mmCIF file of C-alpha atoms in Angstrom:
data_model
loop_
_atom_site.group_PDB
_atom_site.id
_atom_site.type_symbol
_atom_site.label_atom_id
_atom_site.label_comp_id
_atom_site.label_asym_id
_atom_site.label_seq_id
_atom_site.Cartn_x
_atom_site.Cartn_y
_atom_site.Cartn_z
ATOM 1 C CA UNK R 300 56.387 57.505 14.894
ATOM 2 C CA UNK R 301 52.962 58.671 14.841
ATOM 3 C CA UNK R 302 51.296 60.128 11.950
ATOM 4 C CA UNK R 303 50.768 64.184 11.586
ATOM 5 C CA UNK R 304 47.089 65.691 11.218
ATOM 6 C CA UNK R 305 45.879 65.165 7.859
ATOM 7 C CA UNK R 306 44.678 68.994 7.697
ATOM 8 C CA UNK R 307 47.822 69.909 8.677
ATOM 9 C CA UNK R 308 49.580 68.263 6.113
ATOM 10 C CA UNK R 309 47.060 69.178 3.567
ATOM 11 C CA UNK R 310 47.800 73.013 4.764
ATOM 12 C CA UNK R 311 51.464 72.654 4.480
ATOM 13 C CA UNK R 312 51.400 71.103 0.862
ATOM 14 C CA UNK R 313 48.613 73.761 -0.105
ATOM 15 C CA UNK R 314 50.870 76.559 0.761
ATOM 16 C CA UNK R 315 53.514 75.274 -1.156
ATOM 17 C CA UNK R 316 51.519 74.878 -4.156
ATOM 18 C CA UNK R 317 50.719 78.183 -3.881
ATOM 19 C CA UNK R 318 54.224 79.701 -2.824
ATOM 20 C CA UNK R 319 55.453 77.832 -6.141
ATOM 21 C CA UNK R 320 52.637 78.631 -8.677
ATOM 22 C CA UNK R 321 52.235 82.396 -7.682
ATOM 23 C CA UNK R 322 56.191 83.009 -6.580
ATOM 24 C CA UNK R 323 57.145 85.811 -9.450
ATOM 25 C CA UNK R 324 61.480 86.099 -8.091
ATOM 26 C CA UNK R 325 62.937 82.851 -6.796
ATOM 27 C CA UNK R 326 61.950 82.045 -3.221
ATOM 28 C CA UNK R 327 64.652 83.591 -0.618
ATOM 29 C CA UNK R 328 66.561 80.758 1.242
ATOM 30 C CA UNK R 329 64.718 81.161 4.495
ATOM 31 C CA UNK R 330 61.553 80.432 2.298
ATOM 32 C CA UNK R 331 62.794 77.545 0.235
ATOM 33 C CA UNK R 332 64.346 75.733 3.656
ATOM 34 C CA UNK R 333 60.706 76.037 5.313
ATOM 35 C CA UNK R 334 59.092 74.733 2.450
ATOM 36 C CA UNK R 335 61.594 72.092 1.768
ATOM 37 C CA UNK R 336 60.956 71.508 5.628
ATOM 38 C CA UNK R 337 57.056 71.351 4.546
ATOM 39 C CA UNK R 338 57.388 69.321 1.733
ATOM 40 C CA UNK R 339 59.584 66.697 3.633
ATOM 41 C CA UNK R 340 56.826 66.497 6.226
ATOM 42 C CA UNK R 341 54.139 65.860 3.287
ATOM 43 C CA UNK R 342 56.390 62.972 1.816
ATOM 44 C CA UNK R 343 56.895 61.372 5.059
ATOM 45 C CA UNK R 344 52.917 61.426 5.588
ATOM 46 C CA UNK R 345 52.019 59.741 2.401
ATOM 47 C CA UNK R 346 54.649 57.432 2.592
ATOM 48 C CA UNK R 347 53.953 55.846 6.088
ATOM 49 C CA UNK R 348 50.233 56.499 4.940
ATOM 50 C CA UNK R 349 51.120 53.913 2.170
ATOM 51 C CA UNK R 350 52.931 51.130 4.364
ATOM 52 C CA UNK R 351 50.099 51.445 7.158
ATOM 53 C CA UNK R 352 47.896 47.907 6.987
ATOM 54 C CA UNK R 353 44.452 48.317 6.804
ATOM 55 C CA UNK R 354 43.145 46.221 9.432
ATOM 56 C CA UNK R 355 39.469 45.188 7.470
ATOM 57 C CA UNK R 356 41.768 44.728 4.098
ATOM 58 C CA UNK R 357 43.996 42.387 5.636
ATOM 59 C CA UNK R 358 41.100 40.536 7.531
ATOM 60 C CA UNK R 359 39.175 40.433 4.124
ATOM 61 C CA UNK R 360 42.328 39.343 2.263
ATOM 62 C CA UNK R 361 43.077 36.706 5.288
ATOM 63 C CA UNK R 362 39.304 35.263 5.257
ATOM 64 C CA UNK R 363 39.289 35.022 1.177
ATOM 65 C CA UNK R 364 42.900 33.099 1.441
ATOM 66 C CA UNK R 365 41.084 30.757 4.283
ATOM 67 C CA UNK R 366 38.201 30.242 2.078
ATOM 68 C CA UNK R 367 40.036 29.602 -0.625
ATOM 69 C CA UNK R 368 42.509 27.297 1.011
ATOM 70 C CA UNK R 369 39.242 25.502 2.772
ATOM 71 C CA UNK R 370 37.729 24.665 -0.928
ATOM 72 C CA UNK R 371 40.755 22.882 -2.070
ATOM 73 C CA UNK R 372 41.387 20.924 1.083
ATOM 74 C CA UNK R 373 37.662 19.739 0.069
ATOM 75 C CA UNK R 374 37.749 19.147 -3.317
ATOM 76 C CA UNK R 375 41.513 17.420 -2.328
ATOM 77 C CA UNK R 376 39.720 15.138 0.353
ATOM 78 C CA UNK R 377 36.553 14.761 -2.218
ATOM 79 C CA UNK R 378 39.064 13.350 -4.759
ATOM 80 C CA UNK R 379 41.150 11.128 -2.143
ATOM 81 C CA UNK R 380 37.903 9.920 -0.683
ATOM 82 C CA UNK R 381 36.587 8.374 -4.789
ATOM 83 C CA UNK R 382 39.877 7.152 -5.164
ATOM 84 C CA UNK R 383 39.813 5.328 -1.707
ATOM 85 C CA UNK R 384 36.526 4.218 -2.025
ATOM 86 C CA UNK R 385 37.705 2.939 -6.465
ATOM 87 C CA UNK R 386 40.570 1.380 -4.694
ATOM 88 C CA UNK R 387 38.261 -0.626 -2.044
ATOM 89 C CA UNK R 388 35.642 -1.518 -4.636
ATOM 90 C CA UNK R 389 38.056 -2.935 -7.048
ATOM 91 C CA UNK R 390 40.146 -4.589 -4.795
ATOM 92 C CA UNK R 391 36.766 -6.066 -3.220
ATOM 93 C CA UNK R 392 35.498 -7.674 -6.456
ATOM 94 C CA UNK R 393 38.786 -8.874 -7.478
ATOM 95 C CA UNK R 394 38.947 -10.839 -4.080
ATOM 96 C CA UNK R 395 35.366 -11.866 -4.545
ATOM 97 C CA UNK R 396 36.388 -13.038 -8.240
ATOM 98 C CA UNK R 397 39.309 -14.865 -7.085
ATOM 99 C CA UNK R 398 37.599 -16.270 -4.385
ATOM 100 C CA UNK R 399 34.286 -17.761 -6.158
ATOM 101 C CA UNK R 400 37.113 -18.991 -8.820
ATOM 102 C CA UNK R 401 39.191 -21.129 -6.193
ATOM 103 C CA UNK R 402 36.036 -22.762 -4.581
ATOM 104 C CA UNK R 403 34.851 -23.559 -8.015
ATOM 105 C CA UNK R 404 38.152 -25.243 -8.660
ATOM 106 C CA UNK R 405 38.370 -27.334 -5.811
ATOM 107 C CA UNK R 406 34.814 -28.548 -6.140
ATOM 108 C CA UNK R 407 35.562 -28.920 -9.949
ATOM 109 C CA UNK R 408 39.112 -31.116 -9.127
ATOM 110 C CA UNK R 409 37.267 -33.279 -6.206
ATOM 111 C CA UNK R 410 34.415 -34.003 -8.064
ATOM 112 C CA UNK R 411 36.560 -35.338 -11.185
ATOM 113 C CA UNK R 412 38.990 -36.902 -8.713
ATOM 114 C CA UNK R 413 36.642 -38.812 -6.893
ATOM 115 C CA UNK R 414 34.656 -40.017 -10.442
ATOM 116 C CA UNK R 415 38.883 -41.083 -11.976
ATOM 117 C CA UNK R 416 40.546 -42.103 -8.743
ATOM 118 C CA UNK R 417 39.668 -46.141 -9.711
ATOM 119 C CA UNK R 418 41.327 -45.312 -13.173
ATOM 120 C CA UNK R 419 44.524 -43.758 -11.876
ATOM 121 C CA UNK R 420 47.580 -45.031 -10.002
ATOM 122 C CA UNK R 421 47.335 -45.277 -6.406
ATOM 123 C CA UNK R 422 50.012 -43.280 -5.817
ATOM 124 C CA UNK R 423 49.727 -40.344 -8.333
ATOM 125 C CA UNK R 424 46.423 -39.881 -7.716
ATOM 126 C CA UNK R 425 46.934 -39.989 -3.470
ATOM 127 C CA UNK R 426 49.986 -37.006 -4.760
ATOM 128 C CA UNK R 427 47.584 -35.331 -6.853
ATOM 129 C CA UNK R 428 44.728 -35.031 -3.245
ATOM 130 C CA UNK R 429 47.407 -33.993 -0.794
ATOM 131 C CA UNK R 430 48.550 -30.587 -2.537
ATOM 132 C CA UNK R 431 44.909 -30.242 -3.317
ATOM 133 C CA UNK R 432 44.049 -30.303 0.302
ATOM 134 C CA UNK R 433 47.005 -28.159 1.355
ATOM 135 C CA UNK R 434 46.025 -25.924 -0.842
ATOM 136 C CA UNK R 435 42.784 -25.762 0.230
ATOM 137 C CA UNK R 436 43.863 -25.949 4.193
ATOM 138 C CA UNK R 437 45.948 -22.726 3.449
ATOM 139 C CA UNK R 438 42.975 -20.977 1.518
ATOM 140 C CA UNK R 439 40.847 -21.664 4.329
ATOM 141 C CA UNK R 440 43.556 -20.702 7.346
ATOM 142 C CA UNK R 441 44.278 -17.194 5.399
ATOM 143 C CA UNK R 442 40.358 -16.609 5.060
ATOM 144 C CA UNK R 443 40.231 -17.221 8.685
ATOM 145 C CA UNK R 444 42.578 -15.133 9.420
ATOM 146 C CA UNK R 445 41.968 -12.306 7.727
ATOM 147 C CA UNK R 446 37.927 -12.400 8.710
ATOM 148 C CA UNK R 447 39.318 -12.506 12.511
ATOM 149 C CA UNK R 448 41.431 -9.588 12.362
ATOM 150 C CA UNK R 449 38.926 -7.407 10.708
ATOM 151 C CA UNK R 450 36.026 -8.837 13.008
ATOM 152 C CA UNK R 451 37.969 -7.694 16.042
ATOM 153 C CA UNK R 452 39.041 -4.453 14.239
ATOM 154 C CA UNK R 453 35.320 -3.388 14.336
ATOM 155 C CA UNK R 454 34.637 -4.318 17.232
ATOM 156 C CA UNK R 455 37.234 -2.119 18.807
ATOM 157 C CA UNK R 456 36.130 0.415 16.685
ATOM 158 C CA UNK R 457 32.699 0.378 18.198
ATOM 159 C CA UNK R 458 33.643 0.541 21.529
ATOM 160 C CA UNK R 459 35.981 3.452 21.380
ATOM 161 C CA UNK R 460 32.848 6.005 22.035
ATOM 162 C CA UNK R 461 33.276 5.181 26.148
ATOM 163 C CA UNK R 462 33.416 7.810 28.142
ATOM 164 C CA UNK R 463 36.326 6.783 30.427
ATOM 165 C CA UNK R 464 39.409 7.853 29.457
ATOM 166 C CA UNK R 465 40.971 4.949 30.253
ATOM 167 C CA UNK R 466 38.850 2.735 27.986
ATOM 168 C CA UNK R 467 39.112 5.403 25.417
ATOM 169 C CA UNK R 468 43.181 4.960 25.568
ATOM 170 C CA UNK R 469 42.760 1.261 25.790
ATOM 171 C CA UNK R 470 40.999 1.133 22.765
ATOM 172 C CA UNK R 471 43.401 3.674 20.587
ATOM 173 C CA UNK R 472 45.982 1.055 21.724
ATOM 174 C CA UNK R 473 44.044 -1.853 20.684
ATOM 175 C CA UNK R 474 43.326 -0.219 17.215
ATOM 176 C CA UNK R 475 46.719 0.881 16.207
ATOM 177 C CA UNK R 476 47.642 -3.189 17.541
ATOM 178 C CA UNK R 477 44.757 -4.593 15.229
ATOM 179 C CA UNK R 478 45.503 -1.541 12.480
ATOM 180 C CA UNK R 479 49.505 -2.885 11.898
ATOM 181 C CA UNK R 480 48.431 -6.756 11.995
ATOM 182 C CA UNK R 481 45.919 -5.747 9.022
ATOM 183 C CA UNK R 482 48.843 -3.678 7.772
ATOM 184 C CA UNK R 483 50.958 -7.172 7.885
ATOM 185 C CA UNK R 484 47.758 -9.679 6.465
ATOM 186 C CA UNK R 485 47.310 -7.249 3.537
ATOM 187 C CA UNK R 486 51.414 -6.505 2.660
ATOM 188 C CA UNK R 487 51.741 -10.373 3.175
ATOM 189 C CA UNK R 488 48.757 -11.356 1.498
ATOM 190 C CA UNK R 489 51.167 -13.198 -1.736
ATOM 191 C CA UNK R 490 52.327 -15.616 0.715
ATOM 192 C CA UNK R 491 49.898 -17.545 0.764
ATOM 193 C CA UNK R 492 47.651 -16.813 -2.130
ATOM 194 C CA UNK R 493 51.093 -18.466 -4.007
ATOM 195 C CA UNK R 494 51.036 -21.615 -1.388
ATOM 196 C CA UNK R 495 47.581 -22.011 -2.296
ATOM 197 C CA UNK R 496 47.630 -21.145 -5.952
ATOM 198 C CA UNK R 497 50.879 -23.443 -6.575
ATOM 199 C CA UNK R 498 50.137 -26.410 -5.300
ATOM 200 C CA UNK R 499 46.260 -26.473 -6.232
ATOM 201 C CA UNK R 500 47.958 -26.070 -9.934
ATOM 202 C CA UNK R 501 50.536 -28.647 -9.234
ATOM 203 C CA UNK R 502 47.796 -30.991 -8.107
ATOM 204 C CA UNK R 503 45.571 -30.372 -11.207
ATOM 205 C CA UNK R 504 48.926 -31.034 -13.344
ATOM 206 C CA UNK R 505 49.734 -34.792 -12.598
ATOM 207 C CA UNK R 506 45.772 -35.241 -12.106
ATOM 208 C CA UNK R 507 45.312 -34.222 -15.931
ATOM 209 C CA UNK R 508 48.513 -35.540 -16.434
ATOM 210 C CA UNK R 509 47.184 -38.953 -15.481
ATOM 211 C CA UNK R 510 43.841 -38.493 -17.310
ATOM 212 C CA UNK R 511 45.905 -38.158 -20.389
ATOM 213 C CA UNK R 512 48.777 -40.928 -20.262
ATOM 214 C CA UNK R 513 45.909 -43.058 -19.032
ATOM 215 C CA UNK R 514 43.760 -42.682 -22.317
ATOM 216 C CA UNK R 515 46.731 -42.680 -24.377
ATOM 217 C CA UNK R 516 47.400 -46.079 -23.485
ATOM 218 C CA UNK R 517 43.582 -47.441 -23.143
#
C-alpha cells in the first residue's frame, strides 16, 4: 500500500492537536469518528514510515558487514598462512636433522666396521653389514622416492599456465594424481623410517656387542 502525502498527514494530525487542545465540550460523535479516522491514518503513516528500508542505510550497513567480514578472512588466512609456513619450517629441519644424523651413522658404523671386522667373528660381523646395508638401501629408496614425486609435482605445476584447455585439464589431473601419491609418501612416511631405523640399530647392537665380548675376553 503506498504511503499518504507527508503534508497531508502532517495536516490531519495538526488539526487534531488543535480540535483536542482548544475543544471546550466533548467533541460530538461525527467529530470524534473523523478524527479517530485522522488519527488512524497518522499511525498507519509512521508506522510503515518505520518498517520502510532505507536503501543507502542498508547498502552502508551491507558494505561495513563485507568489510568487516573481508578483514577477518585476512587476518584468518594471515594466521593459517604462519602456521603453514611454522609447520613446513619445522618439519624441514627436523628432516634435515634426521637426515645429516643417519648419514653420519652409517659412515660412523662402516668406518669402525671396516677398522674391527679382522677382530670379530666372521659371521656376526657379515650379520652386523647386511642390516646395515638394508638399512641404508631403504634410506636411500625412500629419499628417492620422495625427491621424484615432488620433482614431478613441480614440474606439473609449472606447466599448468598453457593456454589450451586441454593441457590445462591434463595438468589439474596430473596434479591431483601427483598431490594424493605425496598425500600417501608423507602419511606412510613411518614405514620405512622404522625399516631403516631398526635394523641400522640392530646392526650397531651385535657390532658393539662384539666389540665388547671381544675385549672382555682379550
Amino acid at each position: 500500500m503506498s504511503l499518504l502525502d507527508p503534508k497531508e498527514i502532517f495536516k490531519k494530525f495538526n488539526n487534531s492537536w488543535s480540535a483536542l487542545s482548544e475543544a471546550e465540550e466533548p467533541l460530538s460523535a461525527p467529530e470524534q469518528k473523523r478524527m479517530a479516522s485522522d488519527l488512524s491514518e497518522v499511525f498507519n503513516y509512521l508506522s510503515a514510515s518505520t518498517k520502510k528500508q532505507n536503501s543507502f542505510n542498508s547498502i552502508y550497513s551491507q558494505s561495513a558487514s563485507d568489510a568487516r567480514l573481508k578483514d577477518q578472512l585476512t587476518t584468518d588466512r594471515t594466521q593459517l598462512a604462519t602456521q603453514r609456513d611454522f609447520i613446513e619450517s619445522s618439519y624441514e629441519k627436523v628432516e634435515q636433522y634426521f637426515r645429516t644424523i643417519q648419514l653420519a651413522g652409517y659412515a660412523a658404523f662402516f668406518g669402525l666396521w671396516s677398522l674391527s671386522k679382522d677382530y670379530l667373528p666372521e659371521k656376526y660381523a657379515l650379520y652386523s653389514l647386511l642390516l646395515m646395508i638394508v638399512s641404508a638401501l631403504v634410506f636411500m629408496f625412500w629419499e628417492i622416492l620422495k625427491s621424484s614425486i615432488i620433482t614431478l609435482a613441480i614440474k606439473d605445476h609449472a606447466k599448468i599456465g598453457s593456454n589450451l584447455i586441454e593441457n590445462f585439464i591434463a595438468s589439474r589431473v596430473k596434479i591431483r594424481g601427483r598431490s594424493s601419491a605425496i598425500f600417501l609418501v608423507t602419511k606412510y612416511r613411518f614405514i620405512p623410517w622404522f625399516l631403516s631405523i631398526s635394523s641400522g640399530i640392530a646392526s650397531v647392537i651385535i657390532l658393539i656387542t662384539l666389540l665388547v665380548c671381544r675385549v672382555i675376553n682379550a
